[in-house]
mmCIF file of C-alpha atoms in Angstrom:
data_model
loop_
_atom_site.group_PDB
_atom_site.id
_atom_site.type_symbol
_atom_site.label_atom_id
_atom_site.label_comp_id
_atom_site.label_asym_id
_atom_site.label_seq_id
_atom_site.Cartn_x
_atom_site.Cartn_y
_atom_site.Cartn_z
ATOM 1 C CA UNK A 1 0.000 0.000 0.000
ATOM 2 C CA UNK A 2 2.400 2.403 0.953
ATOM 3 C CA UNK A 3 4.368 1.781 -3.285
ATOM 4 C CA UNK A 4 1.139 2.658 -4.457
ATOM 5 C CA UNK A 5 0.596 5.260 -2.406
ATOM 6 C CA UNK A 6 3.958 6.449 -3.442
ATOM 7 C CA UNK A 7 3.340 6.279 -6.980
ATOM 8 C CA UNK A 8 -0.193 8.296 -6.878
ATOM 9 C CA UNK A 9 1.872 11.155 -5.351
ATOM 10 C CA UNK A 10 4.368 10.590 -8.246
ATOM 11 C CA UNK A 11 1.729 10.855 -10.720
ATOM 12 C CA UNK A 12 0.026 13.677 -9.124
ATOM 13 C CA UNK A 13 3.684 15.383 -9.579
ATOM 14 C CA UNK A 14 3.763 14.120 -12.894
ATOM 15 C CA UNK A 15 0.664 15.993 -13.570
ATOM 16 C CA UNK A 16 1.754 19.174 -12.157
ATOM 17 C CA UNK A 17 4.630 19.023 -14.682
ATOM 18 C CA UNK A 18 2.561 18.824 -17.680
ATOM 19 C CA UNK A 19 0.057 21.304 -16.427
ATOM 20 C CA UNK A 20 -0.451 23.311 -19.085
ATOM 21 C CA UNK A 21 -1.141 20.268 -21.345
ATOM 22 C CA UNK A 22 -3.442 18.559 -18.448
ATOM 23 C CA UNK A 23 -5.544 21.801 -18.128
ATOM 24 C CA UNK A 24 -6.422 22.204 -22.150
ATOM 25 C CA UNK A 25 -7.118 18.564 -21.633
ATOM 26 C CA UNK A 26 -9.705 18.734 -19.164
ATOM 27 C CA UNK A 27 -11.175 21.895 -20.925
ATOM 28 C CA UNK A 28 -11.607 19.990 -24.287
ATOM 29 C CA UNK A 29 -13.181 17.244 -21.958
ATOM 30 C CA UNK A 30 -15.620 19.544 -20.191
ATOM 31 C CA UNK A 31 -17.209 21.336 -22.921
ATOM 32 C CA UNK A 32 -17.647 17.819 -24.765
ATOM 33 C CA UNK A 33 -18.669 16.282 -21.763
ATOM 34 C CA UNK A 34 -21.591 19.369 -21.109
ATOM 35 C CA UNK A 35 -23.164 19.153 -24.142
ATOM 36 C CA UNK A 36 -22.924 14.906 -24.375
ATOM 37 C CA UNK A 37 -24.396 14.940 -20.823
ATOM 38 C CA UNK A 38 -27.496 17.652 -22.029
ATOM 39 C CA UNK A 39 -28.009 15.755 -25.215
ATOM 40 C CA UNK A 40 -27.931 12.218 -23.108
ATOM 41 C CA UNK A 41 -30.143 13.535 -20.995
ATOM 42 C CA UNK A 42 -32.757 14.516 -23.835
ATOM 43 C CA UNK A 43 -32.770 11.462 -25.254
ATOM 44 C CA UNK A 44 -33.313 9.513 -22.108
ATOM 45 C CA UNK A 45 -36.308 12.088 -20.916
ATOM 46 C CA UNK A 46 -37.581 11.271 -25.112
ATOM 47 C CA UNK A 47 -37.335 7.514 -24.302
ATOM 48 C CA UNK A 48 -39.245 7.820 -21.434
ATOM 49 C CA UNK A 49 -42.254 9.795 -22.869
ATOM 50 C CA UNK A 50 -42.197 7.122 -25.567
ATOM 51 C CA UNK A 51 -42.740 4.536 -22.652
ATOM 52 C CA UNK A 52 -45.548 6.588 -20.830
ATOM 53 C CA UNK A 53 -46.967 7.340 -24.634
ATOM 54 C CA UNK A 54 -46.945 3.916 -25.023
ATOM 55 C CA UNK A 55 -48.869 3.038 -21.839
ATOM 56 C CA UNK A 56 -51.944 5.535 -22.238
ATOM 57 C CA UNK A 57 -51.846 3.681 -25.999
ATOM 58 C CA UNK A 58 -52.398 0.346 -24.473
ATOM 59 C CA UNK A 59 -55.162 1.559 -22.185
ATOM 60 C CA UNK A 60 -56.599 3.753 -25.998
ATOM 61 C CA UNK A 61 -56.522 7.030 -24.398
ATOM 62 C CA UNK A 62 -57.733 10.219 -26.315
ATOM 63 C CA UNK A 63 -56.954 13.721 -25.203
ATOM 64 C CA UNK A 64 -57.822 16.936 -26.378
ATOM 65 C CA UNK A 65 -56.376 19.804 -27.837
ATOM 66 C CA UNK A 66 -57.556 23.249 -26.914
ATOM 67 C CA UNK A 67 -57.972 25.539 -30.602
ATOM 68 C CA UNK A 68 -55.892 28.890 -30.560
ATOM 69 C CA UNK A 69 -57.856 31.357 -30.351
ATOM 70 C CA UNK A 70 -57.546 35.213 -29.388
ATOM 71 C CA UNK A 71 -61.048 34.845 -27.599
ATOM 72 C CA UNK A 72 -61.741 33.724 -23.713
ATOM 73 C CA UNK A 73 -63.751 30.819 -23.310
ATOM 74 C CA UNK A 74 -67.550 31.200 -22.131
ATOM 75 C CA UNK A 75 -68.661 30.669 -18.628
ATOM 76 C CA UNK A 76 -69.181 26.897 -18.063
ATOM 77 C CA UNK A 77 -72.333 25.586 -18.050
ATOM 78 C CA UNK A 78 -73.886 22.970 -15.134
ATOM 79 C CA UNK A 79 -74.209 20.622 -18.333
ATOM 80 C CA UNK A 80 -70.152 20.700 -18.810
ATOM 81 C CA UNK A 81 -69.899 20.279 -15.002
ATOM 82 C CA UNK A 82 -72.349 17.508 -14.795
ATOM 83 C CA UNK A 83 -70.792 15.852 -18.055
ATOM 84 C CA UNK A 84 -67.327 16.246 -16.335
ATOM 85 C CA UNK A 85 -68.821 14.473 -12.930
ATOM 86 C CA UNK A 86 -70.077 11.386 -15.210
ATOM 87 C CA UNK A 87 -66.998 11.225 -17.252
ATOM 88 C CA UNK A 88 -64.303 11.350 -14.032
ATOM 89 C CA UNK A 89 -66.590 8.866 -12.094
ATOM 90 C CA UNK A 90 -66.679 6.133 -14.723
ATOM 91 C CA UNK A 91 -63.517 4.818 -13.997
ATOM 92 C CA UNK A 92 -62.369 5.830 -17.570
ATOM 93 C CA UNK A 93 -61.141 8.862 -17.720
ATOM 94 C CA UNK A 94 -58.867 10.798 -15.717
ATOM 95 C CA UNK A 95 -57.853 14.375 -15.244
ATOM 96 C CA UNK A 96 -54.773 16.268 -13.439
ATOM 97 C CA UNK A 97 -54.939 19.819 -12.482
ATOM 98 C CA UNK A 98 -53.027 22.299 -9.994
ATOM 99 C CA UNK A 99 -54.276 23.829 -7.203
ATOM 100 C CA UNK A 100 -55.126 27.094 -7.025
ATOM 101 C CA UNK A 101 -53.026 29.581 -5.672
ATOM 102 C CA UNK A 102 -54.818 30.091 -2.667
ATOM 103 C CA UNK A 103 -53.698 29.832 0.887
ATOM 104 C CA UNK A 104 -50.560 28.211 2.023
ATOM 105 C CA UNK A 105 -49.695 24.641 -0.070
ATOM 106 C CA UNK A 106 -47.145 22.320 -0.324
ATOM 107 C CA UNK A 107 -44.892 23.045 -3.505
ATOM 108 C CA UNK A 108 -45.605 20.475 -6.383
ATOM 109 C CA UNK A 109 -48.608 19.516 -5.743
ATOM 110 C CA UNK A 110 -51.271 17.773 -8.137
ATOM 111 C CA UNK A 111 -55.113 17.533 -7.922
ATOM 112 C CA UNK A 112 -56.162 14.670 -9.905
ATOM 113 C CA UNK A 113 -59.489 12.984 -10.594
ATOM 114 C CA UNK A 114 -61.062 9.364 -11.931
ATOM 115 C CA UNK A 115 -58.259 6.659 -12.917
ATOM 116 C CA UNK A 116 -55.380 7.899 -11.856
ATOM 117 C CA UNK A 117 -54.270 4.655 -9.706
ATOM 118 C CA UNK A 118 -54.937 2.351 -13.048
ATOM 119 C CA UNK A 119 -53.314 4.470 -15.530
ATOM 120 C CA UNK A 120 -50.235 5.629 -13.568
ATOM 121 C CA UNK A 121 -49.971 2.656 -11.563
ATOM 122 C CA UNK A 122 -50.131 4.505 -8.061
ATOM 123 C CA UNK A 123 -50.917 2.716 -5.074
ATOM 124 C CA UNK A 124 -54.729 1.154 -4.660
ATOM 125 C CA UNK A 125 -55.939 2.860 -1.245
ATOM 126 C CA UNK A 126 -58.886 2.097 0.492
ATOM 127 C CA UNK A 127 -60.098 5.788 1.295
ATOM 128 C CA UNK A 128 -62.513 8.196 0.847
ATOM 129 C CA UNK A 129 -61.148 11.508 -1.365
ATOM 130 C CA UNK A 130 -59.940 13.574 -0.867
ATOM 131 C CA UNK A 131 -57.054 11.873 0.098
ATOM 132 C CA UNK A 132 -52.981 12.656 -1.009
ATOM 133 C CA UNK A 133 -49.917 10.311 -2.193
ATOM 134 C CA UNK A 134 -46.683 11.389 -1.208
ATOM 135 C CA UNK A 135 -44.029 11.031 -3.306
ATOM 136 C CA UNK A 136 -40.542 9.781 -1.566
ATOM 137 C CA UNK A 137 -38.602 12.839 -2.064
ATOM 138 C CA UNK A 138 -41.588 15.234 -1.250
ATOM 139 C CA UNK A 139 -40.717 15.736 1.998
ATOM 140 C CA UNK A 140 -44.485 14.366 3.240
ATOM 141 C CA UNK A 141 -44.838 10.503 4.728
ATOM 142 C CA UNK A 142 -48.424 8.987 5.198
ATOM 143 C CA UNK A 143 -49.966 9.958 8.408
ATOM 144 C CA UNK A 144 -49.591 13.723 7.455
ATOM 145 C CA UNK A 145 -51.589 16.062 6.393
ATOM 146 C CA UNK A 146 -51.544 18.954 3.984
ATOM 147 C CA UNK A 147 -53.718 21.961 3.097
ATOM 148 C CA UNK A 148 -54.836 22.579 -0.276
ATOM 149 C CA UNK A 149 -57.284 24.579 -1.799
ATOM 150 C CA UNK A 150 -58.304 25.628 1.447
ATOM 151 C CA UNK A 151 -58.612 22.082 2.293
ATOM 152 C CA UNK A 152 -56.829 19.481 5.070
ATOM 153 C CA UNK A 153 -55.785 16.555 3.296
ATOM 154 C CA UNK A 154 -54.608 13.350 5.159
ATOM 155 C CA UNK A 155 -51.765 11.523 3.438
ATOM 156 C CA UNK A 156 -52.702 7.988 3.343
ATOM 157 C CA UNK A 157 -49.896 6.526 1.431
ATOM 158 C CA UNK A 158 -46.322 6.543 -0.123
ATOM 159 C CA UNK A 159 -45.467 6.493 -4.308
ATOM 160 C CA UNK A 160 -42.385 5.168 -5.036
ATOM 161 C CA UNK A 161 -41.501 4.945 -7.969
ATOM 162 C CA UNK A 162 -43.870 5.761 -10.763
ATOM 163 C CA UNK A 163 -44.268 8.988 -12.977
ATOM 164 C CA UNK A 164 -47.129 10.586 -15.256
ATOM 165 C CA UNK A 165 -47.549 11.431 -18.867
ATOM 166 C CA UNK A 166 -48.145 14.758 -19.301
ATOM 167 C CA UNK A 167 -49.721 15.501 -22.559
ATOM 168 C CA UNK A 168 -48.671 18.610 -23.088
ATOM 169 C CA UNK A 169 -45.579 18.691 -21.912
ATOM 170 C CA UNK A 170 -43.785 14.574 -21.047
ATOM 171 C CA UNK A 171 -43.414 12.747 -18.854
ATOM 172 C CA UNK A 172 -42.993 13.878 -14.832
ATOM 173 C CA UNK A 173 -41.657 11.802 -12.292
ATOM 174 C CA UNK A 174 -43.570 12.048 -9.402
ATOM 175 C CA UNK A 175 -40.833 11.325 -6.785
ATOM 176 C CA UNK A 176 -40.950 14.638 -5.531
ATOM 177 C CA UNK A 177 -44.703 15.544 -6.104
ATOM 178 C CA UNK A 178 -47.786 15.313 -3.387
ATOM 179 C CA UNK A 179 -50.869 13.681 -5.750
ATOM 180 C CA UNK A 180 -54.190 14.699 -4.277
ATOM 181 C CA UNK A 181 -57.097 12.579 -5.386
ATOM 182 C CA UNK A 182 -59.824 15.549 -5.366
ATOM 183 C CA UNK A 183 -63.590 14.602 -4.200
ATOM 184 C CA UNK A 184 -65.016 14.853 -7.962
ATOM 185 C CA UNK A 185 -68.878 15.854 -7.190
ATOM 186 C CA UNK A 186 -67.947 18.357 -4.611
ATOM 187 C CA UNK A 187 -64.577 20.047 -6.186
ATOM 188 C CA UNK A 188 -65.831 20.289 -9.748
ATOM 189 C CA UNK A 189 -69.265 21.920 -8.052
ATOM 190 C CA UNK A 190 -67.346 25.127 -6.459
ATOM 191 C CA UNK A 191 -64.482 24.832 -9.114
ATOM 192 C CA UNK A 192 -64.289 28.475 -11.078
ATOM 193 C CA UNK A 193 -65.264 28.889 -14.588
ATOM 194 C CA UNK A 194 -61.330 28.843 -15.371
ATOM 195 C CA UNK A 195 -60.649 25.779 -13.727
ATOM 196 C CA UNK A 196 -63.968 23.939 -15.351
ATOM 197 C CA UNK A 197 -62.074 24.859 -18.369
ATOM 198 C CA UNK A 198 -58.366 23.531 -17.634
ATOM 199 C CA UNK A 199 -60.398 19.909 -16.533
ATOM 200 C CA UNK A 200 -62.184 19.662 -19.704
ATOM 201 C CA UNK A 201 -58.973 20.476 -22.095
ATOM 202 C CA UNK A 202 -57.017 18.165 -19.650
ATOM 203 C CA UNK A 203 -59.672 15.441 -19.782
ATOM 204 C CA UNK A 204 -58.061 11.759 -20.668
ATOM 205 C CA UNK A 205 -60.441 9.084 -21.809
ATOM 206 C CA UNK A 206 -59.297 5.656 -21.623
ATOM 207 C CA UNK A 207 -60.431 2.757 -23.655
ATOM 208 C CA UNK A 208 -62.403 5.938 -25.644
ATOM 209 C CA UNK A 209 -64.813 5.003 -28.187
ATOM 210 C CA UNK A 210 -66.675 7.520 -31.082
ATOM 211 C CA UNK A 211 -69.546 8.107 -28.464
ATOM 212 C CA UNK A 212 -67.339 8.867 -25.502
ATOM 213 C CA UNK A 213 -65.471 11.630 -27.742
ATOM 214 C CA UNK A 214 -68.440 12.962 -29.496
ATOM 215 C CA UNK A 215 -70.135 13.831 -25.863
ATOM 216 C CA UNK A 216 -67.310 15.360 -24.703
ATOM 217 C CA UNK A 217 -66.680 17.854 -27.903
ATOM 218 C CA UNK A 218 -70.699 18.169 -27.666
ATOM 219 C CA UNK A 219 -70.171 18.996 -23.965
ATOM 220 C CA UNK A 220 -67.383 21.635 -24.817
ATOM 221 C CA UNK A 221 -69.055 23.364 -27.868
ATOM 222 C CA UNK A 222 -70.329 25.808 -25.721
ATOM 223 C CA UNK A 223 -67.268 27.089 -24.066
ATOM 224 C CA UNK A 224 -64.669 26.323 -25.813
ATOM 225 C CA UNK A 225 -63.152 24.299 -29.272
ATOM 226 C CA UNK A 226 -61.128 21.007 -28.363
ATOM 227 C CA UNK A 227 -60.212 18.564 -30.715
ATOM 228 C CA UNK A 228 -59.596 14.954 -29.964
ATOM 229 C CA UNK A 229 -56.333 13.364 -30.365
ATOM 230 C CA UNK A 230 -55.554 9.730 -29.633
ATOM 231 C CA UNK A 231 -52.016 9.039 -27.653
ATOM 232 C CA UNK A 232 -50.377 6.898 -30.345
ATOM 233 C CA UNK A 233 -50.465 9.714 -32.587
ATOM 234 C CA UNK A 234 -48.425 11.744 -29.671
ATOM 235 C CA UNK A 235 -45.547 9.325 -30.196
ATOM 236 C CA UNK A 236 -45.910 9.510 -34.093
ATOM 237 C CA UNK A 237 -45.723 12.940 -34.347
ATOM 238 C CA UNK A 238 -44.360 14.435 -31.542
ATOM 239 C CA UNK A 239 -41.891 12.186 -29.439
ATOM 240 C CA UNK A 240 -40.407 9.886 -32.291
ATOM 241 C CA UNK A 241 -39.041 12.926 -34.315
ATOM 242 C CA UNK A 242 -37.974 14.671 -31.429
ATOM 243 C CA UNK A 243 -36.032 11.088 -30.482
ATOM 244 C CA UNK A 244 -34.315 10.879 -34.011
ATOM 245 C CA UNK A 245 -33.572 14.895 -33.541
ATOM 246 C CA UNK A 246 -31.701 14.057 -30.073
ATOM 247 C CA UNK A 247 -30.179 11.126 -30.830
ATOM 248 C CA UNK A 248 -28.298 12.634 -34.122
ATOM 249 C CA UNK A 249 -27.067 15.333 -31.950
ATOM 250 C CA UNK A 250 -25.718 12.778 -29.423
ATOM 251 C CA UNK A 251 -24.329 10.972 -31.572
ATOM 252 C CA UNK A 252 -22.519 13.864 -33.074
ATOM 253 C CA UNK A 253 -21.171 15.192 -29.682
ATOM 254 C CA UNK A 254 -20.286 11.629 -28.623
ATOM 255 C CA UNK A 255 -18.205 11.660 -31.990
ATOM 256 C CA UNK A 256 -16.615 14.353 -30.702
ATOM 257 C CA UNK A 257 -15.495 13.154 -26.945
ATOM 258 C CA UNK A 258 -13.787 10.088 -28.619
ATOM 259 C CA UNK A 259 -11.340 13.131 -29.796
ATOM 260 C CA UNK A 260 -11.053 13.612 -26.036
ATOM 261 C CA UNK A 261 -10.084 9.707 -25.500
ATOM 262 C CA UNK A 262 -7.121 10.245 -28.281
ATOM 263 C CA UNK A 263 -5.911 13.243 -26.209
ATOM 264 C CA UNK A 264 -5.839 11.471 -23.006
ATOM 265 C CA UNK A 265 -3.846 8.973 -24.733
ATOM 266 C CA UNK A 266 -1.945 11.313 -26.607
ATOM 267 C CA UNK A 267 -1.201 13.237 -22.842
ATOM 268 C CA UNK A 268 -0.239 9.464 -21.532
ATOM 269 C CA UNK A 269 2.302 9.231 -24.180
ATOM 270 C CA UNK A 270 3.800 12.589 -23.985
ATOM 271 C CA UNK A 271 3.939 11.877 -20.164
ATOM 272 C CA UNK A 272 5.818 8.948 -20.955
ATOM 273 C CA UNK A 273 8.710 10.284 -23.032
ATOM 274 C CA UNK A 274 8.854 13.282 -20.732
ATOM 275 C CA UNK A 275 9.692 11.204 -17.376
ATOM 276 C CA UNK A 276 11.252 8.129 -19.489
ATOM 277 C CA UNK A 277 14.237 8.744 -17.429
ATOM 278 C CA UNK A 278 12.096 8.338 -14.068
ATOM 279 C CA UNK A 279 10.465 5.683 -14.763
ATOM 280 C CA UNK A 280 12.710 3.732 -15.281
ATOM 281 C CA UNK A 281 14.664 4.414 -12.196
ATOM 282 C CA UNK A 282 11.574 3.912 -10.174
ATOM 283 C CA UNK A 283 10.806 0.158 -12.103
ATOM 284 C CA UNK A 284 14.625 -0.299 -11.320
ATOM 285 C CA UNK A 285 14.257 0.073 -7.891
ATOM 286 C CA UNK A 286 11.424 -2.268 -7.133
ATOM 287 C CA UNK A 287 8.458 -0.460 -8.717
ATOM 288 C CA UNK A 288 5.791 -3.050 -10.035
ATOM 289 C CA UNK A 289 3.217 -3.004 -13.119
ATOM 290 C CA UNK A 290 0.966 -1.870 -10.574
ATOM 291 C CA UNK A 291 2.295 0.987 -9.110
ATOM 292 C CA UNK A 292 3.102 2.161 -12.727
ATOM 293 C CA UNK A 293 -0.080 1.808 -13.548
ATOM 294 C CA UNK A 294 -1.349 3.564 -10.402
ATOM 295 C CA UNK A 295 0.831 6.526 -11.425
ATOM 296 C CA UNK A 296 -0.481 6.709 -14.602
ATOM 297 C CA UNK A 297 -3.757 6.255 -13.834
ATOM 298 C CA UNK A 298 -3.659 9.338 -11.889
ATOM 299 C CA UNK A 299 -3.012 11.381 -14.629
ATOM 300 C CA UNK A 300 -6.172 10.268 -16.893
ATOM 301 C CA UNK A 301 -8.013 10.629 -14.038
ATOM 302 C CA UNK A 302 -7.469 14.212 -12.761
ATOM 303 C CA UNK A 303 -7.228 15.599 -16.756
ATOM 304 C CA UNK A 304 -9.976 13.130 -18.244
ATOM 305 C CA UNK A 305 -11.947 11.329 -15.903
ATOM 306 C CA UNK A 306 -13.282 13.244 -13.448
ATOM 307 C CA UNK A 307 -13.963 16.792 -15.724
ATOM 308 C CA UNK A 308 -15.957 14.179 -17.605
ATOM 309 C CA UNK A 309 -18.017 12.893 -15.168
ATOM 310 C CA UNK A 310 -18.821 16.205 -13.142
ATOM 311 C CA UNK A 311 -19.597 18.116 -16.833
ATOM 312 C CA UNK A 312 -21.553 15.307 -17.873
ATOM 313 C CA UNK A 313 -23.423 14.939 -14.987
ATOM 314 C CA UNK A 314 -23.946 18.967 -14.843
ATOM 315 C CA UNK A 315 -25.247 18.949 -18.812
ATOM 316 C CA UNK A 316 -27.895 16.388 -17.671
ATOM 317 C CA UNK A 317 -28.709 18.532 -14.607
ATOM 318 C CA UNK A 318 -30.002 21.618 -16.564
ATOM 319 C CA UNK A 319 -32.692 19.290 -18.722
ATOM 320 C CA UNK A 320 -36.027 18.835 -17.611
ATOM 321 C CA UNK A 321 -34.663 20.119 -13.736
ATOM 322 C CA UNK A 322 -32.288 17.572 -13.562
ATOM 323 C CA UNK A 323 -34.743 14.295 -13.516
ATOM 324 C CA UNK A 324 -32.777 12.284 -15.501
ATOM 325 C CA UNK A 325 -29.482 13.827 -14.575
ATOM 326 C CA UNK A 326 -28.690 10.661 -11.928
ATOM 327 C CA UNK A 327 -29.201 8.092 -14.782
ATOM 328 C CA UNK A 328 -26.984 10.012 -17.005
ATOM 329 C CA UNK A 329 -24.208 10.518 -14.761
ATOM 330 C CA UNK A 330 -23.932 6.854 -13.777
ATOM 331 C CA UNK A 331 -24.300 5.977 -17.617
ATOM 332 C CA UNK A 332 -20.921 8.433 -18.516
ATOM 333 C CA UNK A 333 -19.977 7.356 -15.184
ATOM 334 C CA UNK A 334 -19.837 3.391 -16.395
ATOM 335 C CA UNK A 335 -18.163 4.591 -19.797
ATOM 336 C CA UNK A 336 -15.565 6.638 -18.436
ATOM 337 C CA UNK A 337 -14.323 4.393 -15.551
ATOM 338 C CA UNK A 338 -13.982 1.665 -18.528
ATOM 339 C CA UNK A 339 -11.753 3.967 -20.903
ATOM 340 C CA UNK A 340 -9.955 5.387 -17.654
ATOM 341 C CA UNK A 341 -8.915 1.570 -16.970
ATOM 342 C CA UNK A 342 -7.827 0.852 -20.515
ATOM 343 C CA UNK A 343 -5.672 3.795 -21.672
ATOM 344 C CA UNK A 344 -2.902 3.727 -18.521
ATOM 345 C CA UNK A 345 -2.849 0.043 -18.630
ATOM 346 C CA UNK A 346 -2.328 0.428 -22.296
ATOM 347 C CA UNK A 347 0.851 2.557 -21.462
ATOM 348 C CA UNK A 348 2.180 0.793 -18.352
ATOM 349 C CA UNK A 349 1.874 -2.319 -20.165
ATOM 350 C CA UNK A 350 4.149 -1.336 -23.236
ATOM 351 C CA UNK A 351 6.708 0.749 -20.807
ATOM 352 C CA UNK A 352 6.970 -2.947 -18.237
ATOM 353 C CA UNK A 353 7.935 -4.568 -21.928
ATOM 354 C CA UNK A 354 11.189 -2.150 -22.262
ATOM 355 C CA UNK A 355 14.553 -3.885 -21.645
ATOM 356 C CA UNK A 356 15.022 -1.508 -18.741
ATOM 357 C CA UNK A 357 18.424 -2.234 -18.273
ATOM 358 C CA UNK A 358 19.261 -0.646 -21.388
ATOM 359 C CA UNK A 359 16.941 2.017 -20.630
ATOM 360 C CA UNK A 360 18.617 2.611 -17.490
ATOM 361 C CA UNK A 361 22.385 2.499 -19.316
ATOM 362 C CA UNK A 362 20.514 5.046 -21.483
ATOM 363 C CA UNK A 363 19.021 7.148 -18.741
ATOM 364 C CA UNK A 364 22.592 7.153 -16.732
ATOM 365 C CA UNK A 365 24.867 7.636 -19.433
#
């Protein structure tokens, strides 16, 4: 322990030699390794709105799409609001909302009505609504409470790891969320105009036939101009382009840190011929493969390595507020431990193949 301790110091002297060469290193790294770790991170937050796509497509979900329009919708009728009761309490259709911004509230919060446990997978609860989930990182347990809308909720139980699609946006882990399932009859009868509105454009109908959309856009007419759209064409036209459009540019920027992998080899080398002299005093005296290797290794590590893994994992951290940043990092993470291993073993293993006696005749005369 103590020769290997040895040679990391050695190689963190080594480094401190070549400074200049080991900074321009990791500064090539880090820019490469930001913009692989932000398009990573895009593709992985694409792949999973394919995969929550692809659920709501299984269950034949249809959502709407509000028209753009310059004018406000109408007041909602007690037909939309009775048509929205029926709908949410069928066991087909779901709808997510947020709370108003009224009174004190924990931070991402979710009202939600009808199937949310089936479609999202939540835990099955035997309870009354309203009632709250809490997600594991929300900072709530079950046998809490919070207040929304006006309202104390009791938290009944835990999610752990599940996530919802939102149309409109993708898909949202809910690790850090509090899910209220709202009382439907007696929200949606002192709900505002405005909100009436956001739970009829935010209306998902599950195993949807003609009938079930036709009463809804009937229901609507009044207020305001949705059209239906079912969720596999979601993945055809949104999510599947913007996967081939993410992927290219991955693939280009991961093009470019393999440039990155020939400098750090490149560096190694350079290394190499620079200390040739004390290297192979320090194999003459004793020094192993291993503790070559050791020294070596701490050079790709402190100009490759680890500017790779922090940029990487800070590209991923500024997409989508960082929700896919941990499953980034560990993927770089797994890549650039791998390459790390290879290049200074790579180099110690050709310098331990020298005749180092002649080196060392070399080196002293």
């Amino acid at each position: 322990m103590t020769g290997l301790g040895y040679a990391c110091r050695q190689g963190l002297a080594d480094t401190r030699r070549v400074a200049g060469r080991a900074v321009l290193l990791a500064l090539h790294v880090a820019l490469l390794s930001v913009l692989v770790g932000v398009s990573a991170a895009m593709v992985t937050q694409s792949v999973a709105d394919i995969r929550a796509a692809s659920r709501l497509v299984d269950l034949r979900a249809v959502y709407f799409v509000a028209a753009a329009t310059d004018q406000p919708p109408r007041a909602a009728s007690e037909t939309l609001r009775r048509h929205l009761v029926d709908v949410l309490t069928s066991g087909r259709a779901y709808a997510l909302r947020s709370p108003a911004d009224a009174g004190p509230q924990p931070e991402n919060t979710l009202v939600g009505y009808g199937s949310l446990a089936r479609v999202f997978q939540l835990a099955q609860v035997d309870a009354l609504p309203p009632y709250a989930l809490a997600g594991t990182a929300s900072g709530h347990r079950p046998g809490q409470s919070v207040l929304v809308d006006g309202v104390d909720v009791p938290i009944v139980a835990a999610i752990e790891d599940a996530g919802y699609l939102d149309l409109w946006m993708g898909f949202q882990p809910l690790s850090g969320t509090v899910v209220v399932v709202g009382d439907i009859e007696r929200d949606l009868a002192r709900a505002s105009d405005a909100e009436i509105h956001d739970i009829a454009a935010r209306l998902v109908i599950t195993d949807a036939t003609g009938a079930d959309i036709a009463a809804h856009l009937t229901a609507t007419a009044g207020t305001t101009t949705l059209f239906p759209r079912w969720a596999g064409d979601k993945i055809s036209l949104d999510y599947e382009p913007e996967l081939r459009g993410r992927t290219a540019f991955l693939g280009v920027f991961l093009a470019g840190a393999l440039t990155t992998v020939v400098g750090a080899f490149g560096g190694l080398q350079a290394l190499v011929r620079s200390r040739r002299r004390d290297l192979v005093v320090h194999i003459a005296l004793g020094a192993g493969t291993p503790h070559l290797y050791v020294r070596l290794l701490t050079f790709v590590v402190f100009a490759w390595a680890l500017p790779a893994v922090v940029f990487g994992w800070a590209g991923a951290a500024v997409v989508d507020g960082g929700h896919q940043a941990a499953t980034v990092a560990g993927r770089i993470a797994l890549v650039v431990a791998c390459v790390a291993v290879a290049i200074p073993l790579l180099a110690a293993r050709s310098v331990a193949r020298t005749d180092h006696y002649s080196a060392l005749r070399e080196s002293t005369w």
